Coordinates of C-alpha atoms in Angstrom, one line a residue:
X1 CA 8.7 -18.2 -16.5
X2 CA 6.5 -15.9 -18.0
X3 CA 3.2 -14.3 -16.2
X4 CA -0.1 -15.1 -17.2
X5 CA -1.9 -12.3 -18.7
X6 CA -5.4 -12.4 -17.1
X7 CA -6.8 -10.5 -20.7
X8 CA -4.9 -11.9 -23.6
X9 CA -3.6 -15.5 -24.5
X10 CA -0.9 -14.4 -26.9
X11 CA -2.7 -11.9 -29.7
X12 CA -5.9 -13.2 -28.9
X13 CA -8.3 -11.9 -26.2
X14 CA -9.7 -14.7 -23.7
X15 CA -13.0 -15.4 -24.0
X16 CA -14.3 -13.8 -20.5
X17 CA -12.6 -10.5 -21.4
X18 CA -14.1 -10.4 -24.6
X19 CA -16.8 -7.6 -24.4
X20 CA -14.2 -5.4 -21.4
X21 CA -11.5 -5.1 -24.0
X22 CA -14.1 -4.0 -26.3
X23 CA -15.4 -1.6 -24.0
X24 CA -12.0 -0.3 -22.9
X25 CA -10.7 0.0 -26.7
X26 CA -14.1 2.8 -27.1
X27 CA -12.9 4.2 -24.0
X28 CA -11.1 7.6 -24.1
X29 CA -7.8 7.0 -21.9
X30 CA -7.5 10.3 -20.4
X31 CA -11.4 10.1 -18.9
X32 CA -10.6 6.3 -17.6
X33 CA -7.5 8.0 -15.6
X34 CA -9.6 11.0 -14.5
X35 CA -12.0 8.2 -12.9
X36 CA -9.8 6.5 -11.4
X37 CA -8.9 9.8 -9.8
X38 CA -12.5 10.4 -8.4
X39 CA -12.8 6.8 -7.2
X40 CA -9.8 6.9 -4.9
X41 CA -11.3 10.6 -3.9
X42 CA -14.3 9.6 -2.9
X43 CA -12.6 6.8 -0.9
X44 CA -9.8 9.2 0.8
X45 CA -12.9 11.9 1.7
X46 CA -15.4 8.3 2.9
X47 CA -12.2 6.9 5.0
X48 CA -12.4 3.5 3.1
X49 CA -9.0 2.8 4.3
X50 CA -6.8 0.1 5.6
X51 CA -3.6 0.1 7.9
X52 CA -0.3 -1.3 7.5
X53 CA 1.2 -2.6 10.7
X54 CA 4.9 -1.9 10.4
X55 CA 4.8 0.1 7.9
X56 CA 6.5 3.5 8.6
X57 CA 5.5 5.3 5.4
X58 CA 1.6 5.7 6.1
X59 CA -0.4 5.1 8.8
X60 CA -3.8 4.3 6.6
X61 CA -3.9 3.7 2.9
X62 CA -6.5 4.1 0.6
X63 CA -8.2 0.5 -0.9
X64 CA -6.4 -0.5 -4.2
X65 CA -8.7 0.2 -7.2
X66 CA -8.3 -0.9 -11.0
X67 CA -10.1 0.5 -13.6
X68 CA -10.1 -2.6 -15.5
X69 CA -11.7 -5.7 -13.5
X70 CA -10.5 -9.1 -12.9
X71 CA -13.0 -11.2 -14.4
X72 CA -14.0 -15.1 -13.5
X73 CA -16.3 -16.8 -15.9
X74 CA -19.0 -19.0 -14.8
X75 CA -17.2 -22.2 -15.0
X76 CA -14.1 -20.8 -13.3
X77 CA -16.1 -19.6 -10.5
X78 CA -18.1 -22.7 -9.9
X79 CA -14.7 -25.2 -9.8
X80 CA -13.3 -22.7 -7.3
X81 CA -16.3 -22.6 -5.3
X82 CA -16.2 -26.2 -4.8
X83 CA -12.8 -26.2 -4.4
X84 CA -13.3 -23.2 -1.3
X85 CA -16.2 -25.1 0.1
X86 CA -14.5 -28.8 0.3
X87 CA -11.1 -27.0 2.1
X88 CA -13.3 -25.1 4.5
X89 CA -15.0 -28.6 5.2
X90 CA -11.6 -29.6 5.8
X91 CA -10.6 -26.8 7.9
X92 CA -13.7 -27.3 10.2
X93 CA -13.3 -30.9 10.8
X94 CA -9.7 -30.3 11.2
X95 CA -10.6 -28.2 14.4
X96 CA -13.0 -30.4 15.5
X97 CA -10.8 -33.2 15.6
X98 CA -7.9 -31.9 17.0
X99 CA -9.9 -30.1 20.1
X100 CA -11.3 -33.8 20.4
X101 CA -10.0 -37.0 19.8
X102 CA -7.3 -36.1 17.4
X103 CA -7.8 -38.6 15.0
X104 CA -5.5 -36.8 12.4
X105 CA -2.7 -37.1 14.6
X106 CA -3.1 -40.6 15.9
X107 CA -2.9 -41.3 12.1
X108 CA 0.8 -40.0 11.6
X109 CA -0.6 -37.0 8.9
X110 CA -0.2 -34.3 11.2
X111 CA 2.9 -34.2 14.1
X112 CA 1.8 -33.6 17.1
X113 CA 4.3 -31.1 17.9
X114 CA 2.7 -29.0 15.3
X115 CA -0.5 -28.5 17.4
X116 CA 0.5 -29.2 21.1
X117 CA 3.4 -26.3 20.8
X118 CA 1.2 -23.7 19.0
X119 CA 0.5 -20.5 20.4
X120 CA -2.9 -21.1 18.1
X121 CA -3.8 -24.0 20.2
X122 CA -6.0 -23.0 22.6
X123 CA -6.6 -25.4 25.6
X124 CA -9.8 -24.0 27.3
X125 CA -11.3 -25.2 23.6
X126 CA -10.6 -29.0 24.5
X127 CA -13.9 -31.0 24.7
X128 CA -16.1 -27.6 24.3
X129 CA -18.6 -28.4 21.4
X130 CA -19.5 -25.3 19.5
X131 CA -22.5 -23.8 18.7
X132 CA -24.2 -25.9 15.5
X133 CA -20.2 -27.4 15.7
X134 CA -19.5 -24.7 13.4
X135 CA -15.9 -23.0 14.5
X136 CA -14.8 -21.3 10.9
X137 CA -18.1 -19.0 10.3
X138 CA -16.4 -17.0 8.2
X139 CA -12.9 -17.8 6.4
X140 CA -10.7 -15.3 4.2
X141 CA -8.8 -18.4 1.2
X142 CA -6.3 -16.3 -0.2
X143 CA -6.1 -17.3 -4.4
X144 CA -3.7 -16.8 -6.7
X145 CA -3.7 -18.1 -10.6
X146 CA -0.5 -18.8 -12.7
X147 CA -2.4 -19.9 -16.0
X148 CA -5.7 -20.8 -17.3
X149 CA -7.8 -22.8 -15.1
X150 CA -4.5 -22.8 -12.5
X151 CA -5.2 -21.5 -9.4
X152 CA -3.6 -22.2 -6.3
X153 CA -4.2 -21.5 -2.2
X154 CA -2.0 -19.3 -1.3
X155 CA -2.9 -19.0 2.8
X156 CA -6.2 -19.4 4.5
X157 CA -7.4 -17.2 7.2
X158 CA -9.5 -18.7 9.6
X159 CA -9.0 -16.2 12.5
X160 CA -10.5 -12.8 11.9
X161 CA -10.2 -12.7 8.0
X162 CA -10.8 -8.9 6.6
X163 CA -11.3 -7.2 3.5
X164 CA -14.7 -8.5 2.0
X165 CA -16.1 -4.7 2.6
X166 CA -13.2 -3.3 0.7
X167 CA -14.2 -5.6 -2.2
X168 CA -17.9 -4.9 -1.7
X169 CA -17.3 -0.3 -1.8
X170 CA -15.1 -1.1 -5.4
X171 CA -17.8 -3.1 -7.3
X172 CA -20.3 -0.4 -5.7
X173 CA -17.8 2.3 -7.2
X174 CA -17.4 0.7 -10.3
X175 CA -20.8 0.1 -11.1
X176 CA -21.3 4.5 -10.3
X177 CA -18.5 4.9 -12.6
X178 CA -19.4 2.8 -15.5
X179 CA -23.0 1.8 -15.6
X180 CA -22.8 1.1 -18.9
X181 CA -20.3 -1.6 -18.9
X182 CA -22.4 -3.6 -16.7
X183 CA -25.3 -3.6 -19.2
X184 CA -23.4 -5.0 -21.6
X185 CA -21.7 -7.4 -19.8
X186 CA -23.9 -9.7 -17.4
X187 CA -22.3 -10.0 -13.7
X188 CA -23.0 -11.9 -10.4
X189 CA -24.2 -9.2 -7.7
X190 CA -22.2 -9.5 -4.8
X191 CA -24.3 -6.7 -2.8
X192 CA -25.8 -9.4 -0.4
X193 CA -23.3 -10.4 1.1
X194 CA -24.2 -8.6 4.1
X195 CA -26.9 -10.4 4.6
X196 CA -26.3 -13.5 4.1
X197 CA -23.3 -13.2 6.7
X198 CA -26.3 -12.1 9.1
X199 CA -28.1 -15.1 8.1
X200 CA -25.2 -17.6 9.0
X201 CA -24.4 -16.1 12.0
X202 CA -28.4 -16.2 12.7
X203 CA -28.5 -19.5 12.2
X204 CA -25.9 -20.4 15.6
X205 CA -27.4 -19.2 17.7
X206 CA -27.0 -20.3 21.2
X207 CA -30.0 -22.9 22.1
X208 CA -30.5 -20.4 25.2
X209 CA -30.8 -16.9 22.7
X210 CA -33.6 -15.4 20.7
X211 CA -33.5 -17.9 17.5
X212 CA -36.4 -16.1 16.0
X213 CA -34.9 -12.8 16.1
X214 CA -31.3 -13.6 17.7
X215 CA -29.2 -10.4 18.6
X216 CA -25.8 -10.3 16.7
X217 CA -23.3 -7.6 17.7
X218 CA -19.8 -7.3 16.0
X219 CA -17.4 -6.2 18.5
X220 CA -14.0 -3.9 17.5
X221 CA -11.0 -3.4 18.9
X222 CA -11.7 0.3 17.8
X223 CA -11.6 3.2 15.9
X224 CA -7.6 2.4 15.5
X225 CA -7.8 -0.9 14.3
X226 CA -6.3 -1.5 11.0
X227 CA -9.7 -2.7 9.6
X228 CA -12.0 -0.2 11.8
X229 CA -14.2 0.9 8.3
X230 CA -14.5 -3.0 7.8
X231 CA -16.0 -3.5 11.3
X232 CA -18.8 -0.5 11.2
X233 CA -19.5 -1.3 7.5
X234 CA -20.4 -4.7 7.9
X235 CA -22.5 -3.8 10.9
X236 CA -24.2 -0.7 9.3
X237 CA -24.9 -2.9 6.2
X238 CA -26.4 -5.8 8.6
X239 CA -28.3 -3.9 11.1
X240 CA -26.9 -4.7 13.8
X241 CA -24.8 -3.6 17.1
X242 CA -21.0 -2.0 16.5
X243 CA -19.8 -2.5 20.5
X244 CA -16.2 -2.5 21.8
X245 CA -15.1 -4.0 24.7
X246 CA -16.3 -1.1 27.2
X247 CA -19.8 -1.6 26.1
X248 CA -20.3 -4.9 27.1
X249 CA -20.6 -6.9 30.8
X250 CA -21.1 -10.6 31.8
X251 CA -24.3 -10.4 33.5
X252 CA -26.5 -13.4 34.8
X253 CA -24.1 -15.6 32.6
X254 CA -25.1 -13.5 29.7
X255 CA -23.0 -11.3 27.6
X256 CA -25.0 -7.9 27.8
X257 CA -24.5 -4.6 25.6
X258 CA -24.9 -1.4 27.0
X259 CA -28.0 0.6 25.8
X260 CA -30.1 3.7 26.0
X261 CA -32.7 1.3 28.1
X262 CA -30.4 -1.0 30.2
X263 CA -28.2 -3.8 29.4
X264 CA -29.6 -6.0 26.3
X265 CA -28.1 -10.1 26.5
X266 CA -26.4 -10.5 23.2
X267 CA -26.9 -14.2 21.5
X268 CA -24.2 -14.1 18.7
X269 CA -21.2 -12.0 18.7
X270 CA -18.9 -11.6 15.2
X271 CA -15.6 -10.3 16.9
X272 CA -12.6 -9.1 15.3
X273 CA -10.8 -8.9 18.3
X274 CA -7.7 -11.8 18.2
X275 CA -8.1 -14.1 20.7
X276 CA -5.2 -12.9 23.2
X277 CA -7.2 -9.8 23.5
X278 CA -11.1 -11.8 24.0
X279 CA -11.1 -12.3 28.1
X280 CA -8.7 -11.1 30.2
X281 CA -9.9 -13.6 33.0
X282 CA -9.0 -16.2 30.4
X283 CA -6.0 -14.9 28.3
X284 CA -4.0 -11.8 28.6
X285 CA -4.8 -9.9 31.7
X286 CA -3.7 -6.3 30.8
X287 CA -6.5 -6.7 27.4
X288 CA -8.7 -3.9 27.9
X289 CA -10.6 -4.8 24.4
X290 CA -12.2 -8.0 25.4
X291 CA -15.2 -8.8 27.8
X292 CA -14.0 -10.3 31.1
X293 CA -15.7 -13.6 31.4
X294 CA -17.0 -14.2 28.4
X295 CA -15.5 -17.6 28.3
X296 CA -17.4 -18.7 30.5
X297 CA -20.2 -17.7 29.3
X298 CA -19.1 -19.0 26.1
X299 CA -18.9 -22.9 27.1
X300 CA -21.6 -22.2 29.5
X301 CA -23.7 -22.3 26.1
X302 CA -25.1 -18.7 26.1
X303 CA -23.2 -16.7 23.8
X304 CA -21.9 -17.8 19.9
X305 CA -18.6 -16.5 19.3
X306 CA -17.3 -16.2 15.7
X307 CA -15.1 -17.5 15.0
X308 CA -15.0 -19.4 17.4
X309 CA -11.9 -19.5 19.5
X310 CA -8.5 -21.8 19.1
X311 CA -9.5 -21.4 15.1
X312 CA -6.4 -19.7 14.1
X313 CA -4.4 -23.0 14.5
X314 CA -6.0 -23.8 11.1
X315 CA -4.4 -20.8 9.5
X316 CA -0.5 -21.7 10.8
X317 CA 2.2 -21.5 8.5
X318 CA 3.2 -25.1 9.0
X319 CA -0.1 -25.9 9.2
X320 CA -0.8 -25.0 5.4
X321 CA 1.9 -27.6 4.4
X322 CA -0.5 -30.3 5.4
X323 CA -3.8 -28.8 4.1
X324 CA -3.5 -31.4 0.8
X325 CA -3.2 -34.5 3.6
X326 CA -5.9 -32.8 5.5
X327 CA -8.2 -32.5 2.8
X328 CA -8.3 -36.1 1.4
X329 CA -8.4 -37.4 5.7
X330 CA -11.6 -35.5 6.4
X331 CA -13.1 -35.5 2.5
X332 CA -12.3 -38.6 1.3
X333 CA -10.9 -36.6 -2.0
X334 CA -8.0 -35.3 -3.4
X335 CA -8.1 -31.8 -2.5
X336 CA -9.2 -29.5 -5.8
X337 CA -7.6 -26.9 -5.4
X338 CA -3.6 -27.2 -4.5
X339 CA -1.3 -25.4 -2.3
X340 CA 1.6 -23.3 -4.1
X341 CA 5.0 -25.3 -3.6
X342 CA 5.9 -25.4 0.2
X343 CA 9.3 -26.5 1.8
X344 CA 8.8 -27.2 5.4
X345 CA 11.9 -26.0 6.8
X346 CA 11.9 -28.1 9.9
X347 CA 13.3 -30.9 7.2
X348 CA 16.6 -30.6 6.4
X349 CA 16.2 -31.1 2.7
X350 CA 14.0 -28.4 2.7
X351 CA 15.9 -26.1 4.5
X352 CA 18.8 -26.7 2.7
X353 CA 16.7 -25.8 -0.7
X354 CA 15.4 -22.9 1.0
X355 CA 19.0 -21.3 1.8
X356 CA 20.0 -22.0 -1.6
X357 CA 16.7 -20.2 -3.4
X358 CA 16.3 -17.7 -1.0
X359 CA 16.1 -15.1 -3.4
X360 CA 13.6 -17.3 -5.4
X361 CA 10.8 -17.9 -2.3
X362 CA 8.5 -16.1 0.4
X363 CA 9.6 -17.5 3.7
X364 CA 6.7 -17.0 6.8
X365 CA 7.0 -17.6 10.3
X366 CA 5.4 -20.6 11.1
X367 CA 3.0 -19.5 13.9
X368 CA 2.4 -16.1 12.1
X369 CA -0.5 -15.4 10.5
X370 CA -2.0 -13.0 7.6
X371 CA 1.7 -11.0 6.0
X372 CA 3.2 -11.2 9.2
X373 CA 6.5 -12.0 9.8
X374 CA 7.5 -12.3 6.4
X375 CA 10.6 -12.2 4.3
X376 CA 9.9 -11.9 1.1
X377 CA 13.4 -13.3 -0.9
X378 CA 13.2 -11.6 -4.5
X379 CA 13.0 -8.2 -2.5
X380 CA 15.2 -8.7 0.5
X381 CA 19.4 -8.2 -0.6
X382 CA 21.6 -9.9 1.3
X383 CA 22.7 -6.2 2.0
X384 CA 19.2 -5.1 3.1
X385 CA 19.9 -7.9 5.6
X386 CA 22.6 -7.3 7.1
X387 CA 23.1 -3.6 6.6
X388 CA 21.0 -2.9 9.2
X389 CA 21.8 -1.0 12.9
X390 CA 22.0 -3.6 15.5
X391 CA 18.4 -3.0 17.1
X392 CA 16.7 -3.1 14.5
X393 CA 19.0 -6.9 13.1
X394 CA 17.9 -8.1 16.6
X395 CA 14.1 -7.0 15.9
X396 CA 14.3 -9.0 12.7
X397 CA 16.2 -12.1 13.8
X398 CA 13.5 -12.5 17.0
X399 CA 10.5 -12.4 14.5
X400 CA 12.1 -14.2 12.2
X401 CA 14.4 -16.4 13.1
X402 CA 13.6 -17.6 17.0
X403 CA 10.0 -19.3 16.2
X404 CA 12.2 -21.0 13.5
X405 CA 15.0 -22.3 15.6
X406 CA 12.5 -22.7 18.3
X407 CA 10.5 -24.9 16.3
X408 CA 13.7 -27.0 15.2
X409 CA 14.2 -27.6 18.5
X410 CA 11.1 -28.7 19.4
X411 CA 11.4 -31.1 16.6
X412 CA 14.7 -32.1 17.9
X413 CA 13.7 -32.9 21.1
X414 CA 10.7 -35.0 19.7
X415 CA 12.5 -37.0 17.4
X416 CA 15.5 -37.8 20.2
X417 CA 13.1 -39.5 22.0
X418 CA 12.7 -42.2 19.4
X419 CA 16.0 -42.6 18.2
X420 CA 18.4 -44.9 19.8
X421 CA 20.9 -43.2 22.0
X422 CA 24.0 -44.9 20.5
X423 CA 22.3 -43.4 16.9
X424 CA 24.2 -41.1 14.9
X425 CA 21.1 -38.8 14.6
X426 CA 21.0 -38.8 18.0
X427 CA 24.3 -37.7 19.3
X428 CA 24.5 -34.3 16.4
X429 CA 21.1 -33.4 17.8
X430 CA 22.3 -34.0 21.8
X431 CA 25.7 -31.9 20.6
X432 CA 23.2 -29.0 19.0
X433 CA 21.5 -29.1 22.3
X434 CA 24.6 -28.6 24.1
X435 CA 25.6 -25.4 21.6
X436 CA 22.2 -24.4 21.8
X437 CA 22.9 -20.9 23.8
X438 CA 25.6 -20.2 21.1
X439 CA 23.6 -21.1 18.4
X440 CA 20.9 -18.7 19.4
X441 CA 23.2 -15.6 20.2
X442 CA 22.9 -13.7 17.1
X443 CA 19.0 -14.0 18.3
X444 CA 20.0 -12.2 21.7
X445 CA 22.5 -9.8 20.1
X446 CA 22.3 -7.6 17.6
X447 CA 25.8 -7.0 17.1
X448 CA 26.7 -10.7 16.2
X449 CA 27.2 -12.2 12.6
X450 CA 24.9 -15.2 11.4
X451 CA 28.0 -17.0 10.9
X452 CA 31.2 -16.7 13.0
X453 CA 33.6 -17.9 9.9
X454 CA 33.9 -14.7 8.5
X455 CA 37.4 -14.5 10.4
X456 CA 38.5 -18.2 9.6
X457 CA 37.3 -17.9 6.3
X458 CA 39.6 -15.0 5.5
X459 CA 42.5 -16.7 7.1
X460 CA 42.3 -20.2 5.5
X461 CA 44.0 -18.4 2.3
X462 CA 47.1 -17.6 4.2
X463 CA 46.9 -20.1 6.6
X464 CA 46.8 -23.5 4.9
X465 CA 48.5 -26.0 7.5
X466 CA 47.3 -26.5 11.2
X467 CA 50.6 -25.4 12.6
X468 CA 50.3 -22.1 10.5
X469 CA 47.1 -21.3 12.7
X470 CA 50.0 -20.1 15.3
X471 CA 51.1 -17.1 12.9
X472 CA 50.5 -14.3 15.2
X473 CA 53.2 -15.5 18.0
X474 CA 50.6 -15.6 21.2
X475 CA 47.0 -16.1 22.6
X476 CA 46.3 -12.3 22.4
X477 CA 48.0 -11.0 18.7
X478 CA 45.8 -14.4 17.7
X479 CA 42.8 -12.6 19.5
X480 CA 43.5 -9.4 18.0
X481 CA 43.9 -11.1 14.7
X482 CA 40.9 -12.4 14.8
X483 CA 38.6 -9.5 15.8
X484 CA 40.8 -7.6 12.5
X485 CA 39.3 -9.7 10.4
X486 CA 36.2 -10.4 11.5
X487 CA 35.8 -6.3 11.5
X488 CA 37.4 -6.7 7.6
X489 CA 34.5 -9.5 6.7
X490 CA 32.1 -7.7 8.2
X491 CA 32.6 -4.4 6.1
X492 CA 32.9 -6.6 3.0
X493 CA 29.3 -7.8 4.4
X494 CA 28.1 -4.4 4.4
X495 CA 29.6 -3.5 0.8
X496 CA 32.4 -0.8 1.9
X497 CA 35.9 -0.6 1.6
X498 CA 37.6 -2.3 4.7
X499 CA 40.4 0.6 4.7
X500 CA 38.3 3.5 4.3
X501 CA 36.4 1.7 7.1
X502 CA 39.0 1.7 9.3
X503 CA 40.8 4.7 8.7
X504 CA 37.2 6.3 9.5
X505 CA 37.2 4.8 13.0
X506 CA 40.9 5.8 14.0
X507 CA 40.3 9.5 13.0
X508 CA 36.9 9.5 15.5
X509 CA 37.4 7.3 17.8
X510 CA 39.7 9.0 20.0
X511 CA 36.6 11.6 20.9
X512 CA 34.0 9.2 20.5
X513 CA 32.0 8.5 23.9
X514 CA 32.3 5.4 25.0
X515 CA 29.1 4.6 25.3
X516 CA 28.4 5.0 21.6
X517 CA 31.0 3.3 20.5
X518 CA 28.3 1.4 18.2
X519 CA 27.9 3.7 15.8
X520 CA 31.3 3.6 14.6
X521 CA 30.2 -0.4 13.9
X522 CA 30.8 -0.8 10.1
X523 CA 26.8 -1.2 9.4
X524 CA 26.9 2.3 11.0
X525 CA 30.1 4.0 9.6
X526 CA 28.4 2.1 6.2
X527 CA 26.0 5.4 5.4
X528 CA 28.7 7.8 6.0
X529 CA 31.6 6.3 3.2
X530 CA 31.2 5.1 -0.5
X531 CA 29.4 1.7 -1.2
X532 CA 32.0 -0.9 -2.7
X533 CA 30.6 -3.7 -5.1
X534 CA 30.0 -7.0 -3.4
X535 CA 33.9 -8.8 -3.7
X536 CA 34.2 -12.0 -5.4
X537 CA 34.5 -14.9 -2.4
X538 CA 37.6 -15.9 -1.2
X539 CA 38.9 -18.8 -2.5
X540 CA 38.0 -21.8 0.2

């Protein structure tokens, strides 16, 4: 399928880009690379950075910036602003509802599994009406386009969403760079955006705070948060408090800041801090970024937190699937803008379309949110997979994998209680229940194949016949038999040459310690011999 150029529609220039490609065309190509120079200068020498967690080639990188801008025309922008604006209706009522009455489950649209075993799901929010019953202040929809007027929801983030500062420092840059361009071409400002976020958080305040002049901190995690020059940005830009954790206190069932003249209550407080991390009265003890007891002060009525708490059940994985069901139950309409294709993978047509386009499809974790947990198909090679040294398959396999298989089961043990025990259904999920500890031990060890056929598959092509099975003359040669060829598939797996494999390990093993004998595991021994081509598969 071919991409859709966001400029031209075969030789012709869309409309929107119209006066940009005429611009760029007068444009001399070696001064539009030399500004694109300065801009990500300025931005290394102002910090406007981000972090990737996980990723071991930088600790911070500098904000992407294009020379050439992505451009929405008027009409574009208005559909998708109705489109944002009825979802995040959604999304609100959604939480609503399920910290409520849970009307959207009672109906049969949403399973109940879904919420009740979510990390996401907080109980302290049951029954606890929010300030103005707003929960989603602020929400990060991820859009993609695939043609013209296609666009499609990727995710929505409806925790602590990030990156609108990054977006607001590269139309600032742009316009320094290339003034001109923007007197030729007419453009919606996007500079108040700082204020209009202090406006909305204003306006929720608790009915307890100042609501003529409310106090609105935005509390940080700290200078080593991924999105730190976010956080002091938007409160620089706002005018109000930057505090972390240390600076604030519960005091008279107030939230109070630290100041130069005493503790100061605070009404509404924006945090970027997850929500693990928020009260370690309420939620993880050891948190040292959070307020102790600001819960309480929270459904006490005296402090706005946004978001609000319990919100990032609204951004799950599995969640998403629904969002088109979830739209129309609280809306009344279809939803206007889609979600891309999703296969739920809990359903076992979808899973089985999933295995067979990996390599086609983005699978996420279902209780992840923002990129975590990812595996990204098109990029990922079966030998990227399994190539890997045993810690770090086991790392992978417990992000990835466990919350999968853990949600299975969950749906498992769901749907066996409304089956009929003599069902068929019924007895494969009781027998999976039964295997479940060996289902999961590639999950607890990182030496373990996915699959254990990688010896039986080798030996059905000598071994046609049942009675055959008995080749190797007793219980052990059979057991040494097998562990052969499992070590032979297993080197196949890994793309090297079975023999050179093994002739490697019988020249070192005899001074190898013994407790190392992992690395002379074929993924190991792997980097130290020539790569093989992948064989053709054995004939069945």
């Amino acid at each position: 399928m071919a991409l859709f150029d966001e400029m031209l529609a075969g030789d012709q220039v869309r409309p929107p880009y119209s006066r940009v490609k005429a611009w760029l065309d007068a444009q001399n190509p070696a001064s539009l690379a030399q500004k694109a120079r300065d801009a990500e200068n300025v931005f290394r020498k102002t910090g406007i950075t981000f972090a990737v967690y996980g990723d071991a080639d930088a600790a911070e990188r500098l904000i992407p910036f294009d020379i050439v801008p992505r451009i929405i025309s008027g009409n574009e922008w208005n559909r998708l602003s109705l489109g944002i604006e009825q979802r995040v209706m959604a999304l609100n009522a959604f939480l609503d509802d399920i910290y409520h009455r849970q009307e959207i489950v009672r109906a049969g649209i949403v399973p109940k599994h879904l919420i009740a075993h979510n990390d996401a799901f907080l109980p302290e929010m049951i029954d606890f009406r929010t300030p103005g019953n707003v929960y989603t202040h602020i929400i990060g929809v991820d859009i993609v386009r695939t043609g013209e007027n296609q666009f499609y929801v990727l995710e929505d983030n409806a925790r602590t969403p990030s990156g609108v500062s990054y977006m607001l420092e590269n139309r600032e840059m742009m316009m320094q760079l290339f003034p001109e361009l923007f007197q030729q071409v007419k453009v919606r400002p996007v500079e108040t955006y700082p204020q209009m976020l202090r406006q909305s958080l204003a306006a929720v305040c608790p009915p307890g705070g100042n609501g003529d002049n409310p106090t609105i901190a935005v509390l940080t995690p700290g200078i080593h948060n991924s999105a730190y020059y976010e956080h002091s940005f938007l409160a620089d830009q706002m005018g109000v408090h930057l505090v972390e954790g240390s600076d604030l206190q519960v005091i008279d069932d107030r939230v109070a800041m630290r100041t130069t003249e005493g503790f100061r209550p605070i009404d509404v407080l924006y945090r970027r801090v997850d929500d693990a991390f928020l009260d370690p009265l309420t939620f993880r003890p050891d948190s040292v970024l959070g307020v102790a007891g600001i819960m309480d002060v929270y459904r006490a009525g005296n402090i706005t937190i946004a978001n609000a708490p319990g919100t990032g059940i609204a951004d799950d994985k599995a969640i998403y699937s629904y969002m088109p069901e979830i739209v129309e139950f609280y809306t009344g309409r279809k939803a206007l803008l889609e979600n891309v294709p999703t296969w739920r993978c809990g359903e076992a047509d979808s899973l089985k379309y999933v295995l067979d386009h990996l390599d086609e499809l983005v699978v996420k974790e279902v209780h992840g949110s923002g990129g975590y947990g990812m595996l990204v198909g098109p990029c990922a090679s079966k030998a990227d997979i399994r190539g890997q040294p045993a810690a770090e398959r086991l790392r992978v396999r417990r992000e990835k994998s466990a919350p999968l298989l853990a949600a299975i089961k969950a749906w498992m043990t769901d749907k066996l209680a409304t089956l009929s025990k003599k069902s068929e259904l019924a007895k494969a999920i009781r027998y999976s229940h039964n295997q479940w500890e060996a289902l999961m031990l590639y999950c607890e060890e990182g030496r373990a194949e996915i699959s254990n056929a990688l010896a039986e598959n080798a030996l059905r092509c000598v071994s046609p016949g049942r009675k055959n099975f008995l080749f190797a003359g007793s219980d052990s040669g059979g057991e040494r038999a097998a562990a052969m060829y499992g070590l032979i598939g297993t080197c196949k797996l890994n793309g090297i040459n079975p023999r050179a494999c093994l002739e490697y390990v019988l020249t070192h093993i005899a001074d190898h310690p013994i407790n190392r004998i992992d690395e002379l595991l074929p993924w190991n021994v792997a980097k130290k011999l020539p790569r093989q081509p992948d064989p053709a598969p054995s004939p069945a």
